[in-house]
Short mmCIF file of C-alpha atoms and ligand atoms in Angstrom, two decimals:
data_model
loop_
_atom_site.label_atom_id
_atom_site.label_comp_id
_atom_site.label_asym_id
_atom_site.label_seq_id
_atom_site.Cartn_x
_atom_site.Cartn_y
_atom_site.Cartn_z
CA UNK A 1 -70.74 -156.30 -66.78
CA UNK A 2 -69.88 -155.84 -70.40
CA UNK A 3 -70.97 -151.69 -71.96
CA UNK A 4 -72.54 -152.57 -75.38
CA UNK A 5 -74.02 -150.30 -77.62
CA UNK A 6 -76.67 -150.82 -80.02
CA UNK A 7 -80.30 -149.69 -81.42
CA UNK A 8 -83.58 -150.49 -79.37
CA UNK A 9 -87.05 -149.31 -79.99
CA UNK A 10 -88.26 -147.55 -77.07
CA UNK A 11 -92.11 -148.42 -77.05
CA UNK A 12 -94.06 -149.95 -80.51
CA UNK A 13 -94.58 -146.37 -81.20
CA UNK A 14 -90.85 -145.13 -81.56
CA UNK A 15 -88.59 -145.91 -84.27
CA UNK A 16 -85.21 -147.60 -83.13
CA UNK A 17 -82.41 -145.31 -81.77
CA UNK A 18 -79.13 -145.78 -80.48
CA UNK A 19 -78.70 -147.06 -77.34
CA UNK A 20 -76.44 -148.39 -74.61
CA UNK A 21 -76.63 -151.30 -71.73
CA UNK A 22 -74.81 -154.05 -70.35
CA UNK A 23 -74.57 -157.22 -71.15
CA UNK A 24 -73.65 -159.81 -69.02
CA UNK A 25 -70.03 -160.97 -67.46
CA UNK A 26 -69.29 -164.04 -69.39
CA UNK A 27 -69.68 -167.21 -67.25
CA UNK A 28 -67.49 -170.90 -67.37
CA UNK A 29 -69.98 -172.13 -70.35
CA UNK A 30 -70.40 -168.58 -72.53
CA UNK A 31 -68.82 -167.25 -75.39
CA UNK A 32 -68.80 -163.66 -76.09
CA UNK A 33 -68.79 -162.14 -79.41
CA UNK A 34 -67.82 -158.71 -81.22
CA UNK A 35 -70.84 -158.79 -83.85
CA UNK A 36 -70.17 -157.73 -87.35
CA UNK A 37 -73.32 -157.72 -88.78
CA UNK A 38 -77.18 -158.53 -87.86
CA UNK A 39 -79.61 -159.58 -90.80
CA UNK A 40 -83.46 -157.54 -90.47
CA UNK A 41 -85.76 -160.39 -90.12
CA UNK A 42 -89.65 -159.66 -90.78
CA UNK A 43 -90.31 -160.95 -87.10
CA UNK A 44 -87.73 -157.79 -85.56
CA UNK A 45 -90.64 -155.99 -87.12
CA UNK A 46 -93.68 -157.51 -86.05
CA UNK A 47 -91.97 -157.68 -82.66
CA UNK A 48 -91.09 -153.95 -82.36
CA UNK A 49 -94.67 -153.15 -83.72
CA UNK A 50 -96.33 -155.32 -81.17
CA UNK A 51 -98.25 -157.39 -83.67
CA UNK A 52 -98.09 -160.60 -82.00
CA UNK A 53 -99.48 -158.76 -79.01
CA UNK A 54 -97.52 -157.28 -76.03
CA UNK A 55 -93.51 -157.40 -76.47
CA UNK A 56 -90.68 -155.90 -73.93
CA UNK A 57 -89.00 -152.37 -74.51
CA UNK A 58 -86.65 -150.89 -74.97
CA UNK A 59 -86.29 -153.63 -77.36
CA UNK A 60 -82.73 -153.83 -79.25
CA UNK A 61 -83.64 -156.49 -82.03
CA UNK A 62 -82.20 -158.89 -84.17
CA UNK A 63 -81.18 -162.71 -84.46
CA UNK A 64 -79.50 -163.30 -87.43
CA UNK A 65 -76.10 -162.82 -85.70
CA UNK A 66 -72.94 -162.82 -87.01
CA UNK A 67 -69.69 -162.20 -85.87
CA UNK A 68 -66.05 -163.08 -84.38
CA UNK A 69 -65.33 -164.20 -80.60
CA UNK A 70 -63.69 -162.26 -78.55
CA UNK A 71 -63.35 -164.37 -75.27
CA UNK A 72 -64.53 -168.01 -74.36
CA UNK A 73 -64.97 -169.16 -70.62
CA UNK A 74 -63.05 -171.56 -68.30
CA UNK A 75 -65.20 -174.86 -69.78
CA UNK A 76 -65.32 -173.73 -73.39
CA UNK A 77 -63.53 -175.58 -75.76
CA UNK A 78 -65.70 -176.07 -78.94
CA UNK A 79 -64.28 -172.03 -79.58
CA UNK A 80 -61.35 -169.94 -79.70
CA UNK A 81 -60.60 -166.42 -79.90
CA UNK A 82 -61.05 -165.07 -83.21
CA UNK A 83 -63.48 -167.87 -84.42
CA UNK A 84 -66.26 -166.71 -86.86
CA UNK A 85 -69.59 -167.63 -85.37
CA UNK A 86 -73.14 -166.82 -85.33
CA UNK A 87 -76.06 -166.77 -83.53
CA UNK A 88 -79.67 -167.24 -84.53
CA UNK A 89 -83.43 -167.20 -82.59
CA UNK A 90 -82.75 -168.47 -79.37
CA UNK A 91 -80.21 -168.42 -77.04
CA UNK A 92 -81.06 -171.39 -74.44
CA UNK A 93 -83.78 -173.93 -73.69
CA UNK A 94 -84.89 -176.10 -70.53
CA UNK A 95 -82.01 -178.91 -72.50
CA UNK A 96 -84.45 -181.73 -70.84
CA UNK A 97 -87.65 -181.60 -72.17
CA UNK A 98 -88.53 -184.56 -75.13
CA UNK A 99 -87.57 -181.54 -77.68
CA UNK A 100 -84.82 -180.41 -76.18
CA UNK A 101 -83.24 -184.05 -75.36
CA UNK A 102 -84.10 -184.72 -79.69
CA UNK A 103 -82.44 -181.55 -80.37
CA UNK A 104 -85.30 -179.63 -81.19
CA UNK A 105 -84.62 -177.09 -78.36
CA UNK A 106 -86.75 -174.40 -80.41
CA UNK A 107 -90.12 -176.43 -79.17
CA UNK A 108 -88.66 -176.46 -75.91
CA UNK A 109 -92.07 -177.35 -73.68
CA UNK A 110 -91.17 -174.73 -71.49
CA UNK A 111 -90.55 -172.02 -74.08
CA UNK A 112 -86.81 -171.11 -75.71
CA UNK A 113 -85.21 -168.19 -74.90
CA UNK A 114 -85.62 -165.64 -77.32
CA UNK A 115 -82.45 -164.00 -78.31
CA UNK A 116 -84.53 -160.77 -77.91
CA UNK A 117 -87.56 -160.21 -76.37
CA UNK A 118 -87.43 -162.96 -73.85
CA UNK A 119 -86.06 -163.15 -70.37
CA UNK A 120 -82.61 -164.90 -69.65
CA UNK A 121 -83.62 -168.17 -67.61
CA UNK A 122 -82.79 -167.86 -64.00
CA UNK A 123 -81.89 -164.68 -63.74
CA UNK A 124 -85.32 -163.10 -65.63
CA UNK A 125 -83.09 -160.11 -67.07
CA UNK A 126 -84.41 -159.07 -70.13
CA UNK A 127 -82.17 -161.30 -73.68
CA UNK A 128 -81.43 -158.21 -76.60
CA UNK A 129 -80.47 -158.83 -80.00
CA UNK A 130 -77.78 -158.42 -82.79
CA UNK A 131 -78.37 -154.95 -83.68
CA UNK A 132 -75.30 -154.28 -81.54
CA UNK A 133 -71.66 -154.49 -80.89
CA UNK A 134 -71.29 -157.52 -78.70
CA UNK A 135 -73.32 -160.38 -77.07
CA UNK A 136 -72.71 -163.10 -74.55
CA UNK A 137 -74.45 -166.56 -75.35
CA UNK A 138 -73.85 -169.53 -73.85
CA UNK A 139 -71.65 -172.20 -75.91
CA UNK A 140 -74.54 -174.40 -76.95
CA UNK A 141 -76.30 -171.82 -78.98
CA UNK A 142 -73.55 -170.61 -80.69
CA UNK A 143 -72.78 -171.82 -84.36
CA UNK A 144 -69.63 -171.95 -86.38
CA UNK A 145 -69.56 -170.25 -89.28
CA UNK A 146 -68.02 -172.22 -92.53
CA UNK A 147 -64.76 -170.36 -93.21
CA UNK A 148 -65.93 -169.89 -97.16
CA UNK A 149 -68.92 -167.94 -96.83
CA UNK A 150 -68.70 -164.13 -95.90
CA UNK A 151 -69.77 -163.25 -92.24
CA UNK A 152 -72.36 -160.52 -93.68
CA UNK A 153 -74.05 -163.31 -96.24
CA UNK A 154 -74.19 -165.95 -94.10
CA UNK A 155 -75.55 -163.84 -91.18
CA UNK A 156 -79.10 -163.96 -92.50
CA UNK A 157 -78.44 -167.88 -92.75
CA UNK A 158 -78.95 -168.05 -88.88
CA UNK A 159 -83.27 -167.47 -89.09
CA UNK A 160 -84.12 -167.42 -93.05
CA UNK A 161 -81.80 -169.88 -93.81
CA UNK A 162 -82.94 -172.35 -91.04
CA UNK A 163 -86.32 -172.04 -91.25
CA UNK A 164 -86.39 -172.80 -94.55
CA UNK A 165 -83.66 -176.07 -94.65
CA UNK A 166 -85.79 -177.70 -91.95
CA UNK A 167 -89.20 -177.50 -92.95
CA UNK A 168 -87.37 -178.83 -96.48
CA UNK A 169 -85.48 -181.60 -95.19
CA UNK A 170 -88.54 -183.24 -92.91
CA UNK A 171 -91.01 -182.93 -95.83
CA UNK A 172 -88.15 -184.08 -97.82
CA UNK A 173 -87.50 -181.71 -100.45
CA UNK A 174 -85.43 -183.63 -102.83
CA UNK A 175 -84.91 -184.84 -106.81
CA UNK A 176 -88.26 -185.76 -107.96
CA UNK A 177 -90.45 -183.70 -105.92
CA UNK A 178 -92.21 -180.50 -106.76
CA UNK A 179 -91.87 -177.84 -104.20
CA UNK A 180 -93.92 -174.12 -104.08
CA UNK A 181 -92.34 -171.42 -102.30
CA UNK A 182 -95.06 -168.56 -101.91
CA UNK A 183 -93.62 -165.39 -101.12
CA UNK A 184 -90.27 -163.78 -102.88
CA UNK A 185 -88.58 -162.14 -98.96
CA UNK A 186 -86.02 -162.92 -97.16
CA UNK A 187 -87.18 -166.26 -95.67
CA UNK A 188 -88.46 -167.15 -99.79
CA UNK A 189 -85.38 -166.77 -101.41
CA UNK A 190 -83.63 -168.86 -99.14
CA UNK A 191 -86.03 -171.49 -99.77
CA UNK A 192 -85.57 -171.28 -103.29
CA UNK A 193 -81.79 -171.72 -103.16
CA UNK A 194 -81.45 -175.23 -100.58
CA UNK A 195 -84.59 -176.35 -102.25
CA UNK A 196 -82.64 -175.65 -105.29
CA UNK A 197 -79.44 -177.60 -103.81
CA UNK A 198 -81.30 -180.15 -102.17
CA UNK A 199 -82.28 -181.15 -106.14
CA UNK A 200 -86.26 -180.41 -106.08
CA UNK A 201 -88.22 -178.67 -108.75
CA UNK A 202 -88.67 -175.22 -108.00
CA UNK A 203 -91.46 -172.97 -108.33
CA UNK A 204 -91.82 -169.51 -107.32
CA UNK A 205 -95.55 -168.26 -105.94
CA UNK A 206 -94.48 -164.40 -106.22
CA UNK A 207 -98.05 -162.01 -105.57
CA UNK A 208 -96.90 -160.22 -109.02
CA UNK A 209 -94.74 -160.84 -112.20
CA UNK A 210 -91.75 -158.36 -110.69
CA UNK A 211 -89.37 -160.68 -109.51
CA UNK A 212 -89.66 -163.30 -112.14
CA UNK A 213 -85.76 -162.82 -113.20
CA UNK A 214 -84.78 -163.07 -109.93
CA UNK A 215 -86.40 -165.89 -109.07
CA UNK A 216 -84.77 -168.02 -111.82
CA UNK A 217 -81.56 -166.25 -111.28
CA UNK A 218 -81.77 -167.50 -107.39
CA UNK A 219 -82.12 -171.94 -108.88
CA UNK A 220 -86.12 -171.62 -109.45
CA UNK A 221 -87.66 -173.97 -112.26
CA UNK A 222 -90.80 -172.47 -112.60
CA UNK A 223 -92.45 -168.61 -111.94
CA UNK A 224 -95.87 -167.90 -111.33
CA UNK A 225 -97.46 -164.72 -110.26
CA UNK A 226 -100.43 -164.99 -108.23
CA UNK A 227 -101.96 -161.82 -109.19
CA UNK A 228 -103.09 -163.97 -112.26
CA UNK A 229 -106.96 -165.92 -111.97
CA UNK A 230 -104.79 -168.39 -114.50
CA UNK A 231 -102.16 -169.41 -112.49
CA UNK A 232 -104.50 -171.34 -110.08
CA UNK A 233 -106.23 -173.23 -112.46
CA UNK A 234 -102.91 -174.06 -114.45
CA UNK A 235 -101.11 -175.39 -110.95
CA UNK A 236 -104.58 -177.26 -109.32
CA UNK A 237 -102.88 -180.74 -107.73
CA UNK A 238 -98.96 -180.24 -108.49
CA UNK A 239 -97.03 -179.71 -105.60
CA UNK A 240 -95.65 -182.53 -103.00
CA UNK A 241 -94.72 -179.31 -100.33
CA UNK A 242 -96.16 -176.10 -100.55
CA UNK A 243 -94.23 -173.47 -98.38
CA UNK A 244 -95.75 -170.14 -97.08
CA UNK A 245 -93.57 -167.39 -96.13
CA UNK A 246 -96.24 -164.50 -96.21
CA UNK A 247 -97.70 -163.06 -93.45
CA UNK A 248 -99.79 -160.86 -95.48
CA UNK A 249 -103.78 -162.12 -95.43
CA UNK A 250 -104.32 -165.20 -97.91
CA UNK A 251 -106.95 -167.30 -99.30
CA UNK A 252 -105.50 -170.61 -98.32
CA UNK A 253 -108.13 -172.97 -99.69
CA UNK A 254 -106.76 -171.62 -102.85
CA UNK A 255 -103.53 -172.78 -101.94
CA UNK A 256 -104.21 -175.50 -100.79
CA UNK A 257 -106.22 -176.90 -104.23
CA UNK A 258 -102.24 -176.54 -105.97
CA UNK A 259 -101.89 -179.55 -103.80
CA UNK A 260 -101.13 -183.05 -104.80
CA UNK A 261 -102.57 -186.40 -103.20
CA UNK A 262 -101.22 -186.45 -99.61
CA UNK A 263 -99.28 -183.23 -100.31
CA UNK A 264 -98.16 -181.23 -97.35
CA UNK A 265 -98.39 -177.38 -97.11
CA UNK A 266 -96.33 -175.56 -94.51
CA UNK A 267 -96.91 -172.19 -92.30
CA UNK A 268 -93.75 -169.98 -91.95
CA UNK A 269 -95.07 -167.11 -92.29
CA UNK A 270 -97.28 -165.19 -88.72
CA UNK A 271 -100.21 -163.48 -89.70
CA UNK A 272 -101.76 -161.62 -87.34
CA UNK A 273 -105.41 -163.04 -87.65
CA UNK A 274 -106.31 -166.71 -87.45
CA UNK A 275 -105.98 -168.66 -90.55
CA UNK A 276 -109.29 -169.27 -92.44
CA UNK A 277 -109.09 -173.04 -94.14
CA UNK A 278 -112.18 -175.24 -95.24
CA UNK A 279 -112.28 -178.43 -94.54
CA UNK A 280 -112.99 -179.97 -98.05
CA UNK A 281 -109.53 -178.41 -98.97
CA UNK A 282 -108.12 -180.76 -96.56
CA UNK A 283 -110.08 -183.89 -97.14
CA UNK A 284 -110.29 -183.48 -100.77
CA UNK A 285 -106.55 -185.45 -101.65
CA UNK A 286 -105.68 -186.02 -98.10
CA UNK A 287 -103.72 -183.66 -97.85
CA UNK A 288 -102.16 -181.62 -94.51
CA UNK A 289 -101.57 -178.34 -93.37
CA UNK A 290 -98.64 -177.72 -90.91
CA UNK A 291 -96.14 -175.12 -89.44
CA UNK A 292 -92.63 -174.90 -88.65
CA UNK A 293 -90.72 -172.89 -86.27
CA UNK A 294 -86.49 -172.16 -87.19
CA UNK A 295 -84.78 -175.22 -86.58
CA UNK A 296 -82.85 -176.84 -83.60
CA UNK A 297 -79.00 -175.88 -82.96
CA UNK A 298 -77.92 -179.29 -84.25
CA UNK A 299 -79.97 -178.91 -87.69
CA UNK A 300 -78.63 -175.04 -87.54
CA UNK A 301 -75.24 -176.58 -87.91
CA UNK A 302 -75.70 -178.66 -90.33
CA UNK A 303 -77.63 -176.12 -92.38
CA UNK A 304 -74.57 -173.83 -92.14
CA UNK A 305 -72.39 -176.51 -93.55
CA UNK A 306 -74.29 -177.53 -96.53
CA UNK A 307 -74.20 -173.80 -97.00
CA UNK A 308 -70.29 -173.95 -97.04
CA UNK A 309 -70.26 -177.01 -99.22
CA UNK A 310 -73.15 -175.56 -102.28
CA UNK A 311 -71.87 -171.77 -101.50
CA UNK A 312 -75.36 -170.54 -100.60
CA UNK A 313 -75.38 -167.49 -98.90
CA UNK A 314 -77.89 -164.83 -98.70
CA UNK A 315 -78.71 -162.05 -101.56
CA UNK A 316 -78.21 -158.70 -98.91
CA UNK A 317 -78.15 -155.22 -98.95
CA UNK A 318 -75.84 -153.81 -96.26
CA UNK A 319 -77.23 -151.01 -94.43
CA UNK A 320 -75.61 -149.02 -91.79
CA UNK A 321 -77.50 -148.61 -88.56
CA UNK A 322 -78.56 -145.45 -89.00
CA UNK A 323 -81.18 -146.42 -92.01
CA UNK A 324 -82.49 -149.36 -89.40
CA UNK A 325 -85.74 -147.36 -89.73
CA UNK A 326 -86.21 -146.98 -93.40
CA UNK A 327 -85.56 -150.36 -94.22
CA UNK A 328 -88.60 -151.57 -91.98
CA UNK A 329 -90.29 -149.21 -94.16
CA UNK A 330 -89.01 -151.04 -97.44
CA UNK A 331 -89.50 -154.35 -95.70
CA UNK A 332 -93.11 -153.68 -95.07
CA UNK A 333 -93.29 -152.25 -99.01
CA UNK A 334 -91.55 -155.86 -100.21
CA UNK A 335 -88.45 -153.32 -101.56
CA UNK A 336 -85.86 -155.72 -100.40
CA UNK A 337 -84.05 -158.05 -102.14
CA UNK A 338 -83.65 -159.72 -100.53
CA UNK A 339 -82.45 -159.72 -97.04
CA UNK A 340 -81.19 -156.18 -95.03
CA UNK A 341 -78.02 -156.66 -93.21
CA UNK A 342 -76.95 -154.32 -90.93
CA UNK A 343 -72.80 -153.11 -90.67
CA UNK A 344 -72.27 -153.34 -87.15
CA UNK A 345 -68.98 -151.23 -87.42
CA UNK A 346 -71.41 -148.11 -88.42
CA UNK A 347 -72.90 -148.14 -84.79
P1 NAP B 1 -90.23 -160.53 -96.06
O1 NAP B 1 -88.80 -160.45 -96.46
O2 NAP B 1 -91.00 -159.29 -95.84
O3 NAP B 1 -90.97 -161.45 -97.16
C1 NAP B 1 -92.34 -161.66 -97.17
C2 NAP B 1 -92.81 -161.83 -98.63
O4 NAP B 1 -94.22 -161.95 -98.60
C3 NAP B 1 -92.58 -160.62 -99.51
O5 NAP B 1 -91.30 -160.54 -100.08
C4 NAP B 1 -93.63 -160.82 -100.61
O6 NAP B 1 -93.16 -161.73 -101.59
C5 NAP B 1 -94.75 -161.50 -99.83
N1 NAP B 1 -95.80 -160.50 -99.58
C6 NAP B 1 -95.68 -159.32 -98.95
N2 NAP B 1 -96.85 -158.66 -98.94
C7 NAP B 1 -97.72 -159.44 -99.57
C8 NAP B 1 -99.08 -159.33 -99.87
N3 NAP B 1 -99.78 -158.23 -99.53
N4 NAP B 1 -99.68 -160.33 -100.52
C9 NAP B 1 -98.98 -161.42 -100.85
N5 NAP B 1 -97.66 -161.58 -100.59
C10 NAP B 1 -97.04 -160.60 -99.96
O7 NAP B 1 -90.40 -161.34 -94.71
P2 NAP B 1 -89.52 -162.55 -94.11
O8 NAP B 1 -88.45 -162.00 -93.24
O9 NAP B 1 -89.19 -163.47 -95.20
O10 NAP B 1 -90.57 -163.21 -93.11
C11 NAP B 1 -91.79 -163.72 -93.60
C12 NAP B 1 -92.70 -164.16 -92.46
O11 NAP B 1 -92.13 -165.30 -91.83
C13 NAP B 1 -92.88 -163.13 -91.36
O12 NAP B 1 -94.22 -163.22 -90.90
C14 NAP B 1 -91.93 -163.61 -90.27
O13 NAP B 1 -92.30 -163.18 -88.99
C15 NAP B 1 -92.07 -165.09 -90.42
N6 NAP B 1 -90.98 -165.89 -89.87
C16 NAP B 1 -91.28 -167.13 -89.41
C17 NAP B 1 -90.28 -167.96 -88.94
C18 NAP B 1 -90.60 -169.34 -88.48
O14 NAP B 1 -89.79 -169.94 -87.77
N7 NAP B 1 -91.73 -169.90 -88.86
C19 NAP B 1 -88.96 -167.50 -88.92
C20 NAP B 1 -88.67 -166.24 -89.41
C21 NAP B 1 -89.69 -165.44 -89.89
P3 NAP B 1 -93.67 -161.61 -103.13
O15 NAP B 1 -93.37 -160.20 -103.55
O16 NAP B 1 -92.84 -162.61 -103.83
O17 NAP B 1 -95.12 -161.93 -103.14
ZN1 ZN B 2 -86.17 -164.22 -88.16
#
């Protein structure tokens, strides 16, 4: 077995603390890697709190992963020693399911395998995340890491960055359409820059008038704060894609009126309640609500190169572990901007 250290919450109660365990011997097919930095994702949050009910402690989280490899197994040869690489939400899938078999192995039919807070398959040993030193992951959830980009900007590529390029390029975020991205976080601000890149028109859905500079700073067109009774009435029927990153309680048949005919608005964003929509919001311009979970490891890939060619990266703050804690805090208060990253070499 492989000693790692790291920081895991001990119960939803506890705030995270360092920790040691073992990771796994690496096998023919896995890659392990000396992590340099993990990214704070909202969802290490709601996870450690329990707010999408019961989770598994001690809980060491994080999936915005990334780092360098340190040794590759007998049948890996996609990697070397030394490569920069990441790792993102999950860490392995059934690989024959319809998803899996399309490359959508994160709506595997029998469930992906969390990076943290999921069991390994087979073996049922408990999967922990990047907020530690190394990890073990098999080679065909491992991503390389374009050689332009910094390791501790791109790391937060690997969740906000995907789950922002997919929903984008299936609703087709592109020149000529107008796309809303509600919410200025981690996941937002990624939207804003690939919708940016992918050539769409821009606007920012921010709940007050604070990060307006930002927003155009970061490729948006347009900047509304929703805090203004205005704003709704000035935006009724614009948008082709509207995309939610808040998890904070909405009133989505607001939302959904800034829609245009047959325009699409997308969940990214877990609340904690059900979602309260009328149906005249929906049949009124045909339009549809949906949801979108990260993206497969093919689509990760290609998301990461696009980043390398347009020079997106993420806007950070680099922490070291030992304020893990208080930036949950500032997470929770929207004092982030716009993505936490933590130095792994601070441990
Ligand atoms: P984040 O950095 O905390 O950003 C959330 C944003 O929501 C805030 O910056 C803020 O933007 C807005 N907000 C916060 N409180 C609000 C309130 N009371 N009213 C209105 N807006 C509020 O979080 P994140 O890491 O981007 O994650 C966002 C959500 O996506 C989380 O629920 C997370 O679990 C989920 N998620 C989903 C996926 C997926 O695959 N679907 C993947 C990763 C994360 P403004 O200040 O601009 O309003
Ligand atoms: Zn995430």
């Amino acid at each position: 077995m492989i000693q790692a250290k790291g920081y895991a919450a001990k119960n939803a109660k506890a705030p995270l603390a360092p920790f040691t365990f073992e990771r796994r011997e690496p096998k023919e097919n896995d890659v392990a890697i000396d992590i340099k930095f993990c990214g704070i994702c909202h969802s290490d949050i709601h996870q450690v709190r329990e707010e999408w009910g019961r989770s598994a402690f001690p809980m060491v989280p994080g999936h915005e992963i990334a780092g360098t490899v340190s040794s590759v197994g007998a049948k890996v040869t996609k990697f070397k020693v030394g490569d920069r690489v990441g790792v993102g939400c999950m860490v392995d899938s059934c690989r024959h399911c319809e998803p899996c078999e399309q490359h959508l192995e994160q709506y595997c039919k029998e469930g992906m395998t969390g990076t943290y807070n999921s069991l390994e398959r087979g073996t049922k040993i408990p999967t922990q995340g990047g907020y530690s030193d190394k990890i073990v992951v098999d080679k065909n959830f491992v991503l390389k890491i374009p050689a332009n980009l910094p390791l501790d900007g791109a790391a937060p590529l690997l969740c906000a960055g995907i789950t922002l390029y997919s929903p984008l390029k299936h609703w087709k975020a592109g020149p000529g359409k107008k796309v809303a991205i509600i919410g200025l976080g981690g996941l937002g601000h990624m939207g804003v820059k690939l919708a940016h890149a992918l050539g769409a028109d821009v606007t920012v859905l921010s709940h007050s008038s604070k990060k307006h500079d930002d927003a155009k700073r970061l490729g948006a067109d347009h900047y509304f704060a929703t805090s203004e009774t205005e704003t709704f009435k000035t935006l009724n029927s614009t948008f082709d894609l509207i995309i939610n990153t808040v998890s904070a309680p909405l009133d989505w048949n607001q939302y959904l009126s800034l829609l245009k005919l047959d325009g699409s608005m997308v969940v990214l964003g877990i609340p904690d309640k059900p979602i309260p929509v009328g149906a005249f919001s929906l049949i009124g311009g045909r339009r549809s609500l949906s949801g979108s979970l990260i993206g497969g490891i093919k689509e990760t890939q290609e998301m990461l190169d696009f980043c390398g060619k347009h020079g997106v990266t993420c806007d950070i703050e680099v922490i070291p572990a030992q304020k893990i804690n208080e930036a949950y805090e500032r997470v929770i208060k929207s004092d982030v901007r716009y993505r936490f990253v933590i130095d792994i070499s601070t441990l």
